[in-house]
mmCIF file of C-alpha atoms in Angstrom:
data_model
loop_
_atom_site.group_PDB
_atom_site.id
_atom_site.type_symbol
_atom_site.label_atom_id
_atom_site.label_comp_id
_atom_site.label_asym_id
_atom_site.label_seq_id
_atom_site.Cartn_x
_atom_site.Cartn_y
_atom_site.Cartn_z
ATOM 1 C CA ARG J 1 17.659 -8.626 -22.590
ATOM 2 C CA ASP J 2 20.148 -11.201 -21.330
ATOM 3 C CA GLU J 3 17.698 -12.406 -18.666
ATOM 4 C CA PHE J 4 14.821 -12.378 -21.167
ATOM 5 C CA HIS J 5 16.788 -14.465 -23.663
ATOM 6 C CA ALA J 6 17.824 -16.873 -20.905
ATOM 7 C CA VAL J 7 14.169 -17.514 -19.966
ATOM 8 C CA CYS J 8 13.262 -18.013 -23.630
ATOM 9 C CA THR J 9 16.083 -20.530 -24.043
ATOM 10 C CA LYS J 10 15.062 -22.379 -20.876
ATOM 11 C CA HIS J 11 11.597 -22.944 -22.316
ATOM 12 C CA GLY J 12 12.744 -23.675 -25.878
ATOM 13 C CA ALA J 13 11.131 -20.541 -27.290
ATOM 14 C CA ARG J 14 12.620 -18.008 -29.680
ATOM 15 C CA PRO J 15 12.632 -14.395 -28.431
ATOM 16 C CA ALA J 16 10.890 -13.302 -31.642
ATOM 17 C CA GLU J 17 7.903 -15.570 -31.111
ATOM 18 C CA VAL J 18 7.681 -14.617 -27.440
ATOM 19 C CA CYS J 19 7.586 -10.918 -28.392
ATOM 20 C CA VAL J 20 4.852 -11.552 -30.948
ATOM 21 C CA GLN J 21 2.755 -13.805 -28.732
ATOM 22 C CA PHE J 22 3.005 -11.334 -25.844
ATOM 23 C CA SER J 23 0.800 -9.045 -27.960
ATOM 24 C CA PHE J 24 -1.958 -11.614 -28.081
ATOM 25 C CA LEU J 25 -2.110 -11.921 -24.312
ATOM 26 C CA PHE J 26 -4.101 -8.672 -24.440
ATOM 27 C CA ASP J 27 -7.601 -9.342 -25.737
ATOM 28 C CA ALA J 28 -7.829 -5.859 -27.287
ATOM 29 C CA ILE J 29 -4.959 -6.699 -29.656
ATOM 30 C CA VAL J 30 -6.277 -8.621 -32.651
ATOM 31 C CA SER J 31 -3.414 -8.254 -35.104
ATOM 32 C CA ILE J 32 0.279 -7.518 -35.418
ATOM 33 C CA ALA J 33 2.124 -5.716 -38.206
ATOM 34 C CA LEU J 34 5.387 -7.291 -39.379
ATOM 35 C CA SER J 35 7.492 -6.429 -42.381
ATOM 36 C CA SER J 36 10.647 -7.692 -44.057
ATOM 37 C CA SER J 37 12.977 -6.744 -46.878
ATOM 38 C CA LYS J 38 13.701 -10.423 -47.566
ATOM 39 C CA PRO J 39 11.082 -12.646 -49.225
ATOM 40 C CA SER J 40 12.535 -15.638 -47.416
ATOM 41 C CA ARG J 41 11.481 -14.203 -44.050
ATOM 42 C CA VAL J 42 7.818 -13.629 -44.840
ATOM 43 C CA LYS J 43 6.864 -17.241 -44.137
ATOM 44 C CA GLY J 44 8.743 -17.043 -40.831
ATOM 45 C CA ASN J 45 6.813 -13.916 -39.858
ATOM 46 C CA ILE J 46 3.537 -15.709 -40.522
ATOM 47 C CA GLU J 47 4.702 -18.585 -38.337
ATOM 48 C CA LEU J 48 5.513 -16.144 -35.509
ATOM 49 C CA ALA J 49 1.886 -15.048 -35.456
ATOM 50 C CA ASN J 50 0.753 -18.634 -34.941
ATOM 51 C CA ALA J 51 3.504 -19.827 -32.622
ATOM 52 C CA LYS J 52 2.781 -21.544 -29.296
ATOM 53 C CA VAL J 53 4.593 -20.362 -26.180
ATOM 54 C CA PRO J 54 4.677 -22.497 -22.996
ATOM 55 C CA ASP J 55 2.515 -21.114 -20.176
ATOM 56 C CA ALA J 56 5.414 -21.604 -17.765
ATOM 57 C CA LEU J 57 7.500 -19.095 -19.724
ATOM 58 C CA TRP J 58 5.120 -16.258 -18.817
ATOM 59 C CA THR J 59 5.180 -17.387 -15.185
ATOM 60 C CA ASP J 60 8.986 -17.275 -15.182
ATOM 61 C CA LEU J 61 9.100 -13.839 -16.791
ATOM 62 C CA LYS J 62 6.708 -12.519 -14.163
ATOM 63 C CA ALA J 63 8.563 -14.156 -11.261
ATOM 64 C CA LYS J 64 11.837 -12.570 -12.398
ATOM 65 C CA GLY J 65 10.211 -9.155 -12.687
ATOM 66 C CA LEU J 66 10.791 -9.030 -16.447
ATOM 67 C CA ILE J 67 7.118 -8.359 -17.188
ATOM 68 C CA LYS J 68 4.726 -6.312 -15.042
ATOM 69 C CA VAL J 69 1.410 -7.977 -15.897
ATOM 70 C CA ASP J 70 -0.198 -11.071 -14.425
ATOM 71 C CA ILE J 71 -0.908 -13.865 -16.893
ATOM 72 C CA GLU J 72 -4.112 -15.812 -16.230
ATOM 73 C CA ARG J 73 -6.076 -18.501 -18.022
ATOM 74 C CA ALA J 74 -9.402 -17.179 -19.282
ATOM 75 C CA ALA J 75 -12.658 -19.143 -19.353
ATOM 76 C CA ASP J 76 -11.996 -20.152 -22.991
ATOM 77 C CA GLY J 77 -8.644 -21.653 -22.015
ATOM 78 C CA GLN J 78 -6.550 -18.879 -23.548
ATOM 79 C CA MET J 79 -3.820 -17.171 -21.560
ATOM 80 C CA VAL J 80 -4.547 -13.463 -21.046
ATOM 81 C CA ALA J 81 -2.687 -10.536 -19.471
ATOM 82 C CA LYS J 82 -4.149 -8.645 -16.552
ATOM 83 C CA LEU J 83 -2.684 -5.526 -14.986
ATOM 84 C CA SER J 84 -0.991 -6.719 -11.830
ATOM 85 C CA LYS J 85 -2.601 -5.446 -8.639
ATOM 86 C CA ALA J 86 -0.355 -7.480 -6.383
ATOM 87 C CA LEU J 87 1.166 -5.432 -3.566
ATOM 88 C CA PRO J 88 4.705 -6.012 -2.258
ATOM 89 C CA LYS J 89 5.240 -7.074 1.346
ATOM 90 C CA ILE J 90 6.240 -3.538 2.284
ATOM 91 C CA VAL J 91 4.751 -0.200 1.260
ATOM 92 C CA PHE J 92 6.912 2.843 1.951
ATOM 93 C CA GLY J 93 5.214 5.643 3.870
ATOM 94 C CA THR J 94 6.019 9.263 2.969
ATOM 95 C CA SER J 95 4.718 11.361 5.875
ATOM 96 C CA SER J 96 8.304 12.342 6.736
ATOM 97 C CA LEU J 97 8.628 13.916 3.269
ATOM 98 C CA GLY J 98 5.877 16.314 4.374
ATOM 99 C CA ASN J 99 7.877 17.467 7.443
ATOM 100 C CA LEU J 100 5.977 15.450 10.040
ATOM 101 C CA PHE J 101 7.377 16.554 13.428
ATOM 102 C CA VAL J 102 10.742 17.407 11.842
ATOM 103 C CA GLU J 103 11.821 19.339 8.761
ATOM 104 C CA LEU J 104 14.078 17.271 6.512
ATOM 105 C CA ASP J 105 16.295 18.845 3.878
ATOM 106 C CA ALA J 106 15.932 17.910 0.201
ATOM 107 C CA ALA J 107 19.049 15.715 0.239
ATOM 108 C CA THR J 108 17.753 13.602 3.139
ATOM 109 C CA LYS J 109 14.361 13.222 1.474
ATOM 110 C CA GLN J 110 16.020 12.092 -1.742
ATOM 111 C CA GLU J 111 18.144 9.597 0.215
ATOM 112 C CA LEU J 112 15.002 8.180 1.881
ATOM 113 C CA VAL J 113 13.405 7.643 -1.516
ATOM 114 C CA SER J 114 16.642 6.198 -2.942
ATOM 115 C CA GLU J 115 16.943 3.652 -0.133
ATOM 116 C CA ALA J 116 13.349 2.549 -0.731
ATOM 117 C CA VAL J 117 13.761 2.266 -4.500
ATOM 118 C CA ASN J 118 17.046 0.362 -4.251
ATOM 119 C CA GLY J 119 15.849 -1.900 -1.456
ATOM 120 C CA ALA J 120 12.504 -2.865 -2.940
ATOM 121 C CA SER J 121 12.079 -6.338 -4.379
ATOM 122 C CA GLY J 122 10.194 -5.498 -7.540
ATOM 123 C CA THR J 123 8.310 -2.276 -8.131
ATOM 124 C CA PRO J 124 8.496 0.059 -5.109
ATOM 125 C CA VAL J 125 5.161 1.347 -3.791
ATOM 126 C CA PHE J 126 4.978 4.698 -1.981
ATOM 127 C CA ASP J 127 1.992 5.674 0.155
ATOM 128 C CA SER J 128 1.330 9.414 0.246
ATOM 129 C CA ALA J 129 -1.480 11.926 0.672
ATOM 130 C CA GLY J 130 -2.419 15.514 -0.047
ATOM 131 C CA LYS J 131 -2.761 15.951 3.708
ATOM 132 C CA TYR J 132 0.901 15.101 4.320
ATOM 133 C CA GLY J 133 2.472 18.516 4.669
ATOM 134 C CA ALA J 134 -0.376 20.080 2.649
ATOM 135 C CA GLY J 135 0.970 18.390 -0.472
ATOM 136 C CA LEU J 136 4.660 18.791 0.379
ATOM 137 C CA ALA J 137 5.143 15.010 0.633
ATOM 138 C CA LEU J 138 3.798 14.531 -2.903
ATOM 139 C CA GLU J 139 6.013 17.334 -4.240
ATOM 140 C CA SER J 140 9.089 15.997 -2.479
ATOM 141 C CA LEU J 141 8.422 12.446 -3.661
ATOM 142 C CA GLY J 142 8.067 13.541 -7.287
ATOM 143 C CA GLU J 143 11.203 15.681 -7.098
ATOM 144 C CA ALA J 144 13.249 12.885 -5.511
ATOM 145 C CA LEU J 145 12.128 10.271 -8.039
ATOM 146 C CA LYS J 146 12.962 12.630 -10.902
ATOM 147 C CA ALA J 147 16.399 13.422 -9.460
ATOM 148 C CA LEU J 148 17.043 9.681 -9.125
ATOM 149 C CA LYS J 149 15.958 9.195 -12.756
ATOM 150 C CA VAL J 150 13.296 6.645 -11.778
ATOM 151 C CA SER J 151 10.997 5.965 -14.717
ATOM 152 C CA PRO J 152 7.284 6.547 -13.990
ATOM 153 C CA ALA J 153 6.751 2.990 -15.247
ATOM 154 C CA ASP J 154 9.007 1.640 -12.492
ATOM 155 C CA VAL J 155 7.189 2.999 -9.441
ATOM 156 C CA LEU J 156 3.678 2.899 -7.987
ATOM 157 C CA ILE J 157 2.309 5.790 -5.940
ATOM 158 C CA SER J 158 -0.694 5.616 -3.653
ATOM 159 C CA ASN J 159 -2.423 8.934 -2.996
ATOM 160 C CA LYS J 160 -4.983 9.132 -0.211
ATOM 161 C CA LEU J 161 -7.418 11.798 -1.372
ATOM 162 C CA GLY J 162 -9.652 14.232 0.473
ATOM 163 C CA TRP J 163 -7.453 17.243 1.276
ATOM 164 C CA LYS J 164 -6.552 20.132 -1.022
ATOM 165 C CA ARG J 165 -4.006 22.897 -0.715
ATOM 166 C CA ALA J 166 -5.113 26.287 0.559
ATOM 167 C CA PRO J 167 -3.299 29.538 1.335
ATOM 168 C CA LEU J 168 -1.609 29.616 4.739
ATOM 169 C CA THR J 169 -3.106 32.607 6.565
ATOM 170 C CA THR J 170 -2.273 31.577 10.143
ATOM 171 C CA PRO J 171 1.081 31.042 11.937
ATOM 172 C CA GLU J 172 0.718 27.277 11.420
ATOM 173 C CA PRO J 173 -1.648 25.065 9.414
ATOM 174 C CA THR J 174 -5.194 24.709 10.705
ATOM 175 C CA PHE J 175 -5.173 20.921 10.269
ATOM 176 C CA GLU J 176 -3.336 18.797 12.842
ATOM 177 C CA PRO J 177 -1.664 21.773 14.604
ATOM 178 C CA GLY J 178 1.779 21.002 15.966
ATOM 179 C CA ALA J 179 2.336 17.989 13.707
ATOM 180 C CA TRP J 180 3.764 19.600 10.560
ATOM 181 C CA VAL J 181 6.889 21.761 10.554
ATOM 182 C CA ASN J 182 7.575 24.899 8.497
ATOM 183 C CA LEU J 183 4.834 24.465 5.886
ATOM 184 C CA LYS J 184 4.125 27.110 3.262
ATOM 185 C CA HIS J 185 0.526 26.028 2.647
ATOM 186 C CA ASP J 186 -2.583 25.023 4.562
ATOM 187 C CA ALA J 187 -4.961 22.208 3.581
ATOM 188 C CA VAL J 188 -8.746 21.931 3.578
ATOM 189 C CA GLN J 189 -10.887 18.818 3.476
ATOM 190 C CA ASP J 190 -13.178 18.162 0.496
ATOM 191 C CA ILE J 191 -14.820 14.744 0.417
ATOM 192 C CA SER J 192 -17.364 14.724 -2.391
ATOM 193 C CA TYR J 193 -17.626 13.578 -6.007
ATOM 194 C CA ASP J 194 -16.111 16.758 -7.442
ATOM 195 C CA GLY J 195 -13.814 17.340 -4.489
ATOM 196 C CA ILE J 196 -12.118 13.972 -4.759
ATOM 197 C CA LEU J 197 -11.494 14.446 -8.479
ATOM 198 C CA GLU J 198 -9.948 17.846 -7.757
ATOM 199 C CA CYS J 199 -7.730 16.215 -5.126
ATOM 200 C CA TYR J 200 -6.684 13.573 -7.657
ATOM 201 C CA GLU J 201 -5.761 16.151 -10.311
ATOM 202 C CA GLU J 202 -3.941 18.353 -7.797
ATOM 203 C CA GLY J 203 -2.000 15.372 -6.475
ATOM 204 C CA ASN J 204 -0.772 14.438 -9.944
ATOM 205 C CA ALA J 205 0.228 18.050 -10.583
ATOM 206 C CA LEU J 206 2.260 18.059 -7.368
ATOM 207 C CA LEU J 207 3.948 14.791 -8.352
ATOM 208 C CA GLY J 208 5.227 16.390 -11.562
ATOM 209 C CA ASP J 209 6.312 13.684 -13.997
ATOM 210 C CA TYR J 210 4.543 10.998 -11.964
ATOM 211 C CA SER J 211 0.939 10.122 -11.193
ATOM 212 C CA SER J 212 -0.938 8.113 -8.593
ATOM 213 C CA GLN J 213 -2.123 4.695 -9.704
ATOM 214 C CA ILE J 214 -3.463 3.633 -6.301
ATOM 215 C CA VAL J 215 -6.155 5.850 -4.788
ATOM 216 C CA SER J 216 -8.469 6.022 -1.781
ATOM 217 C CA VAL J 217 -10.444 8.427 0.377
ATOM 218 C CA HIS J 218 -8.307 9.669 3.274
ATOM 219 C CA ASP J 219 -9.612 8.888 6.768
ATOM 220 C CA PRO J 220 -13.339 8.626 5.986
ATOM 221 C CA ASP J 221 -13.866 7.549 9.608
ATOM 222 C CA GLU J 222 -12.740 10.947 10.898
ATOM 223 C CA TYR J 223 -14.994 12.676 8.367
ATOM 224 C CA LEU J 224 -17.997 10.697 9.599
ATOM 225 C CA GLU J 225 -17.098 11.216 13.274
ATOM 226 C CA ALA J 226 -17.373 14.975 12.750
ATOM 227 C CA ALA J 227 -21.126 14.701 12.025
ATOM 228 C CA LYS J 228 -23.223 17.021 14.189
ATOM 229 C CA ASP J 229 -26.353 14.863 14.165
ATOM 230 C CA GLU J 230 -28.021 11.961 12.371
ATOM 231 C CA ALA J 231 -29.015 14.102 9.380
ATOM 232 C CA ASP J 232 -25.443 15.334 9.005
ATOM 233 C CA LEU J 233 -24.111 11.780 9.353
ATOM 234 C CA LYS J 234 -26.427 10.611 6.565
ATOM 235 C CA LYS J 235 -25.195 13.415 4.303
ATOM 236 C CA ARG J 236 -21.562 12.670 5.109
ATOM 237 C CA LYS J 237 -22.005 8.972 4.351
ATOM 238 C CA GLN J 238 -23.396 9.947 0.968
ATOM 239 C CA ASP J 239 -20.437 12.294 0.437
ATOM 240 C CA VAL J 240 -18.070 9.380 1.047
ATOM 241 C CA LEU J 241 -19.964 7.092 -1.329
ATOM 242 C CA ASP J 242 -20.051 9.851 -3.971
ATOM 243 C CA ALA J 243 -16.288 10.236 -3.612
ATOM 244 C CA TYR J 244 -15.898 6.515 -4.204
ATOM 245 C CA ARG J 245 -18.155 6.734 -7.250
ATOM 246 C CA ALA J 246 -15.617 9.176 -8.693
ATOM 247 C CA LEU J 247 -12.711 6.842 -7.862
ATOM 248 C CA ILE J 248 -14.443 3.832 -9.413
ATOM 249 C CA GLU J 249 -14.983 5.865 -12.585
ATOM 250 C CA LEU J 250 -11.254 6.631 -12.657
ATOM 251 C CA ARG J 251 -10.511 2.922 -12.276
ATOM 252 C CA ASP J 252 -13.013 1.913 -14.948
ATOM 253 C CA ALA J 253 -11.506 4.474 -17.316
ATOM 254 C CA GLY J 254 -8.049 2.970 -16.780
ATOM 255 C CA LYS J 255 -6.665 6.142 -15.196
ATOM 256 C CA VAL J 256 -5.838 4.375 -11.924
ATOM 257 C CA GLN J 257 -4.959 0.797 -11.176
ATOM 258 C CA SER J 258 -6.784 0.208 -7.918
ATOM 259 C CA VAL J 259 -9.161 1.749 -5.382
ATOM 260 C CA GLY J 260 -9.008 1.195 -1.646
ATOM 261 C CA VAL J 261 -9.862 2.509 1.786
ATOM 262 C CA GLY J 262 -7.832 3.305 4.875
ATOM 263 C CA ALA J 263 -9.189 3.988 8.350
ATOM 264 C CA LYS J 264 -8.430 3.520 12.028
ATOM 265 C CA ASP J 265 -12.090 2.670 12.703
ATOM 266 C CA VAL J 266 -12.536 -0.645 10.909
ATOM 267 C CA THR J 267 -16.335 -0.403 11.111
ATOM 268 C CA VAL J 268 -16.075 2.309 8.457
ATOM 269 C CA ILE J 269 -14.021 -0.044 6.266
ATOM 270 C CA ASP J 270 -16.790 -2.595 6.773
ATOM 271 C CA PHE J 271 -19.444 -0.045 5.755
ATOM 272 C CA ILE J 272 -17.589 1.022 2.611
ATOM 273 C CA SER J 273 -16.828 -2.567 1.571
ATOM 274 C CA ASP J 274 -20.590 -3.244 1.593
ATOM 275 C CA HIS J 275 -21.146 -0.464 -0.969
ATOM 276 C CA VAL J 276 -17.936 -0.334 -3.033
ATOM 277 C CA LYS J 277 -15.957 -2.974 -4.944
ATOM 278 C CA LEU J 278 -12.612 -2.373 -3.276
ATOM 279 C CA ASP J 279 -9.220 -3.656 -4.387
ATOM 280 C CA TRP J 280 -7.506 -3.122 -1.044
ATOM 281 C CA ALA J 281 -7.995 -1.820 2.479
ATOM 282 C CA MET J 282 -5.498 -0.301 4.907
ATOM 283 C CA PHE J 283 -5.924 -0.984 8.614
ATOM 284 C CA ALA J 284 -4.280 1.222 11.250
ATOM 285 C CA CYS J 285 -3.730 0.347 14.935
ATOM 286 C CA SER J 286 -6.211 -2.525 14.463
ATOM 287 C CA ILE J 287 -4.119 -5.655 13.907
ATOM 288 C CA THR J 288 -1.130 -5.731 16.259
ATOM 289 C CA PRO J 289 -0.023 -8.244 18.888
ATOM 290 C CA TYR J 290 -1.833 -6.072 21.453
ATOM 291 C CA THR J 291 -4.884 -5.047 19.416
ATOM 292 C CA HIS J 292 -6.830 -7.633 17.410
ATOM 293 C CA GLN J 293 -10.505 -7.666 18.295
ATOM 294 C CA PRO J 294 -12.561 -10.689 17.164
ATOM 295 C CA SER J 295 -14.747 -8.398 15.034
ATOM 296 C CA THR J 296 -11.631 -7.110 13.245
ATOM 297 C CA VAL J 297 -10.396 -10.638 12.593
ATOM 298 C CA LEU J 298 -13.827 -11.506 11.169
ATOM 299 C CA LEU J 299 -13.651 -8.421 8.922
ATOM 300 C CA LEU J 300 -10.312 -9.661 7.591
ATOM 301 C CA ALA J 301 -11.990 -12.920 6.611
ATOM 302 C CA LYS J 302 -14.855 -11.028 4.959
ATOM 303 C CA LEU J 303 -12.464 -8.876 2.931
ATOM 304 C CA LYS J 304 -10.465 -11.940 1.916
ATOM 305 C CA ALA J 305 -13.663 -13.548 0.592
ATOM 306 C CA GLN J 306 -14.372 -10.350 -1.364
ATOM 307 C CA GLY J 307 -10.933 -10.485 -2.976
ATOM 308 C CA VAL J 308 -9.748 -7.403 -1.081
ATOM 309 C CA ASP J 309 -6.053 -7.261 -0.140
ATOM 310 C CA VAL J 310 -5.240 -5.731 3.252
ATOM 311 C CA ILE J 311 -2.312 -3.448 4.028
ATOM 312 C CA ASN J 312 -1.540 -3.220 7.732
ATOM 313 C CA SER J 313 -0.163 0.003 9.189
ATOM 314 C CA ALA J 314 0.660 1.369 12.647
ATOM 315 C CA VAL J 315 1.718 -2.169 13.557
ATOM 316 C CA PHE J 316 3.541 -0.939 16.681
ATOM 317 C CA ASN J 317 0.467 0.855 18.108
ATOM 318 C CA ALA J 318 2.191 4.136 17.148
ATOM 319 C CA GLY J 319 5.503 3.043 18.689
ATOM 320 C CA PHE J 320 4.241 1.935 22.099
ATOM 321 C CA LEU J 321 4.970 -1.761 21.548
ATOM 322 C CA LEU J 322 8.614 -0.889 20.863
ATOM 323 C CA GLY J 323 9.085 1.272 23.971
ATOM 324 C CA SER J 324 7.625 4.743 23.397
ATOM 325 C CA ASP J 325 5.113 6.441 25.694
ATOM 326 C CA ASN J 326 2.638 7.051 22.849
ATOM 327 C CA PHE J 327 -0.131 4.498 22.458
ATOM 328 C CA ASP J 328 -2.218 4.913 19.293
ATOM 329 C CA TYR J 329 -0.951 8.510 19.048
ATOM 330 C CA LYS J 330 -1.901 9.395 22.651
ATOM 331 C CA LYS J 331 0.508 9.983 25.539
ATOM 332 C CA VAL J 332 0.349 7.313 28.286
ATOM 333 C CA ALA J 333 2.230 6.681 31.542
ATOM 334 C CA ARG J 334 2.789 3.706 33.861
ATOM 335 C CA ASP J 335 0.819 5.248 36.702
ATOM 336 C CA THR J 336 -2.217 6.038 34.535
ATOM 337 C CA HIS J 337 -2.170 2.951 32.262
ATOM 338 C CA PRO J 338 -0.423 0.197 34.265
ATOM 339 C CA GLU J 339 -2.104 -2.613 32.294
ATOM 340 C CA LEU J 340 -0.592 -1.381 29.005
ATOM 341 C CA PHE J 341 2.926 -1.267 30.413
ATOM 342 C CA GLN J 342 2.561 -4.660 32.125
ATOM 343 C CA TRP J 343 1.462 -6.180 28.814
ATOM 344 C CA ARG J 344 4.456 -4.637 27.053
ATOM 345 C CA ASP J 345 6.894 -5.844 29.722
ATOM 346 C CA GLU J 346 5.622 -9.422 29.353
ATOM 347 C CA PHE J 347 5.618 -9.157 25.549
ATOM 348 C CA HIS J 348 9.242 -7.986 25.498
ATOM 349 C CA ALA J 349 10.202 -10.799 27.877
ATOM 350 C CA VAL J 350 8.746 -13.446 25.545
ATOM 351 C CA CYS J 351 10.482 -11.847 22.566
ATOM 352 C CA ALA J 352 13.818 -11.879 24.431
ATOM 353 C CA LYS J 353 13.326 -15.515 25.455
ATOM 354 C CA HIS J 354 13.044 -16.536 21.801
ATOM 355 C CA GLY J 355 15.754 -14.216 20.521
ATOM 356 C CA ALA J 356 13.321 -12.112 18.498
ATOM 357 C CA ARG J 357 13.119 -8.329 18.321
ATOM 358 C CA PRO J 358 9.722 -6.838 19.255
ATOM 359 C CA ALA J 359 9.669 -4.919 15.959
ATOM 360 C CA GLU J 360 9.943 -8.041 13.814
ATOM 361 C CA VAL J 361 7.366 -9.852 15.949
ATOM 362 C CA CYS J 362 4.911 -6.966 15.474
ATOM 363 C CA VAL J 363 5.455 -6.978 11.724
ATOM 364 C CA GLN J 364 5.289 -10.749 11.328
ATOM 365 C CA PHE J 365 2.109 -10.902 13.426
ATOM 366 C CA SER J 366 0.420 -9.167 10.486
ATOM 367 C CA PHE J 367 1.346 -11.974 8.128
ATOM 368 C CA LEU J 368 -0.282 -14.588 10.337
ATOM 369 C CA PHE J 369 -3.534 -13.417 8.703
ATOM 370 C CA ASP J 370 -3.732 -14.490 5.075
ATOM 371 C CA ALA J 371 -5.849 -11.443 4.148
ATOM 372 C CA ILE J 372 -2.896 -9.182 5.009
ATOM 373 C CA VAL J 373 -0.491 -9.084 2.092
ATOM 374 C CA SER J 374 1.511 -5.965 2.891
ATOM 375 C CA ILE J 375 2.596 -3.646 5.684
ATOM 376 C CA ALA J 376 3.175 0.100 5.547
ATOM 377 C CA LEU J 377 6.300 1.360 7.305
ATOM 378 C CA SER J 378 7.896 4.794 7.220
ATOM 379 C CA SER J 379 10.998 6.449 8.594
ATOM 380 C CA SER J 380 12.584 9.885 8.727
ATOM 381 C CA LYS J 381 16.060 8.346 8.748
ATOM 382 C CA PRO J 382 17.495 6.816 5.542
ATOM 383 C CA SER J 383 19.635 4.425 7.601
ATOM 384 C CA ARG J 384 16.478 2.733 8.910
ATOM 385 C CA VAL J 385 14.851 1.967 5.557
ATOM 386 C CA LYS J 386 16.898 -1.185 4.999
ATOM 387 C CA GLY J 387 15.981 -2.364 8.489
ATOM 388 C CA ASN J 388 12.299 -1.860 7.746
ATOM 389 C CA ILE J 389 12.622 -3.996 4.638
ATOM 390 C CA GLU J 390 14.325 -6.715 6.690
ATOM 391 C CA LEU J 391 11.431 -6.650 9.193
ATOM 392 C CA ALA J 392 9.036 -7.628 6.412
ATOM 393 C CA ASN J 393 11.104 -10.744 5.676
ATOM 394 C CA ALA J 394 12.099 -11.709 9.223
ATOM 395 C CA LYS J 395 11.584 -15.220 10.605
ATOM 396 C CA VAL J 396 9.937 -15.636 13.994
ATOM 397 C CA PRO J 397 10.093 -18.970 15.902
ATOM 398 C CA ASP J 398 6.775 -20.827 15.996
ATOM 399 C CA ALA J 399 7.227 -21.381 19.725
ATOM 400 C CA LEU J 400 7.080 -17.630 20.328
ATOM 401 C CA TRP J 401 3.461 -17.490 19.149
ATOM 402 C CA THR J 402 2.651 -20.466 21.354
ATOM 403 C CA ASP J 403 4.150 -18.698 24.372
ATOM 404 C CA LEU J 404 2.301 -15.456 23.641
ATOM 405 C CA LYS J 405 -0.993 -17.353 23.442
ATOM 406 C CA ALA J 406 -0.271 -19.395 26.590
ATOM 407 C CA LYS J 407 0.405 -16.204 28.554
ATOM 408 C CA GLY J 408 -2.792 -14.595 27.276
ATOM 409 C CA LEU J 409 -0.872 -11.877 25.422
ATOM 410 C CA ILE J 410 -2.543 -12.694 22.103
ATOM 411 C CA SER J 411 -6.033 -14.071 21.677
ATOM 412 C CA VAL J 412 -5.735 -15.861 18.322
ATOM 413 C CA ASP J 413 -4.617 -19.413 17.712
ATOM 414 C CA VAL J 414 -1.580 -19.678 15.445
ATOM 415 C CA HIS J 415 -1.350 -22.663 13.103
ATOM 416 C CA ALA J 416 1.195 -23.565 10.462
ATOM 417 C CA ARG J 417 -0.066 -22.909 6.948
ATOM 418 C CA ALA J 418 -0.389 -25.822 4.578
#
């Protein structure tokens, strides 16, 4: 309230008239009900309904995070409220909450969520999926948020849909064997109109008091790659489009805020964007200092023209650019892939020359492309969450990009934005 009153005072507006006029930013609201026990106040109430509030006041309230809607000028010149679809610079991944490679205890999971909530500038956004630990990540996220007393209105959850829980009848889950530790359930894929709606409902049930407002089909590229022949591929493409028809209906009904797509194979993102009005797209292992094909850069421009925001993930090529021996989730070695290691050695040398950490260079490379508005980073260690947030806001010397281009380590030209 103190901050709200301060903004009102700055713009010479009374809090009462701002509260009343906020109602009329929503075109569905045609009237307000006001009452008074004092005849002298009736005239003042009428004046509140006809008051004028400076446009800049709404901008200030939004900038300070005091309101959660975007305020835009409609064609008739009136200011109107639109549900904000703007993504923060960092989206918090939750695969570790599903016991990816290591089993975390409940306290550690809650600490991971707490660090993300407390470190976020604005509303924190968590990226999860029914596939992550066969729903365990969604359960753990909901439990942690509830324990932290985070209001459902103060968090956004993305659920990548396409996998449902199933009984565990084998020693370990049948999906991604070796990746998930000590699970009590299996998961099965179901990409179809009905299947995706079932995934959506199950995901919300697992989240408990929370629900997903950001939805997508999980790894449609892998689903299409599994086609046995052309006839099967045609059917699977229709399955994917039917799943998106269900998601668009959820969006149109106001049950979710936005619909997107995430895939490692960007040609599948291209295909879906030709058939579906997307709000966002998540790239993986496709835009990094090492990997940025001209066709991918052109797709970024296409999505930007379509009004699609891009979230970039796997910005370290699955850790390889920082020093691991896994490149895009596959084991590599110097003797078998000498060109990869030579590139990394030269990349690290340029980073060291300019006093920049490879991690922050990888992250900031994403933001050289104006279609990319956010990055997805995850960690299994609470102590690293703050560092991830700092990566999203790091400053990299302009000369570093010039050096990388001169040495042939990146293939794009880097220019200062106007």
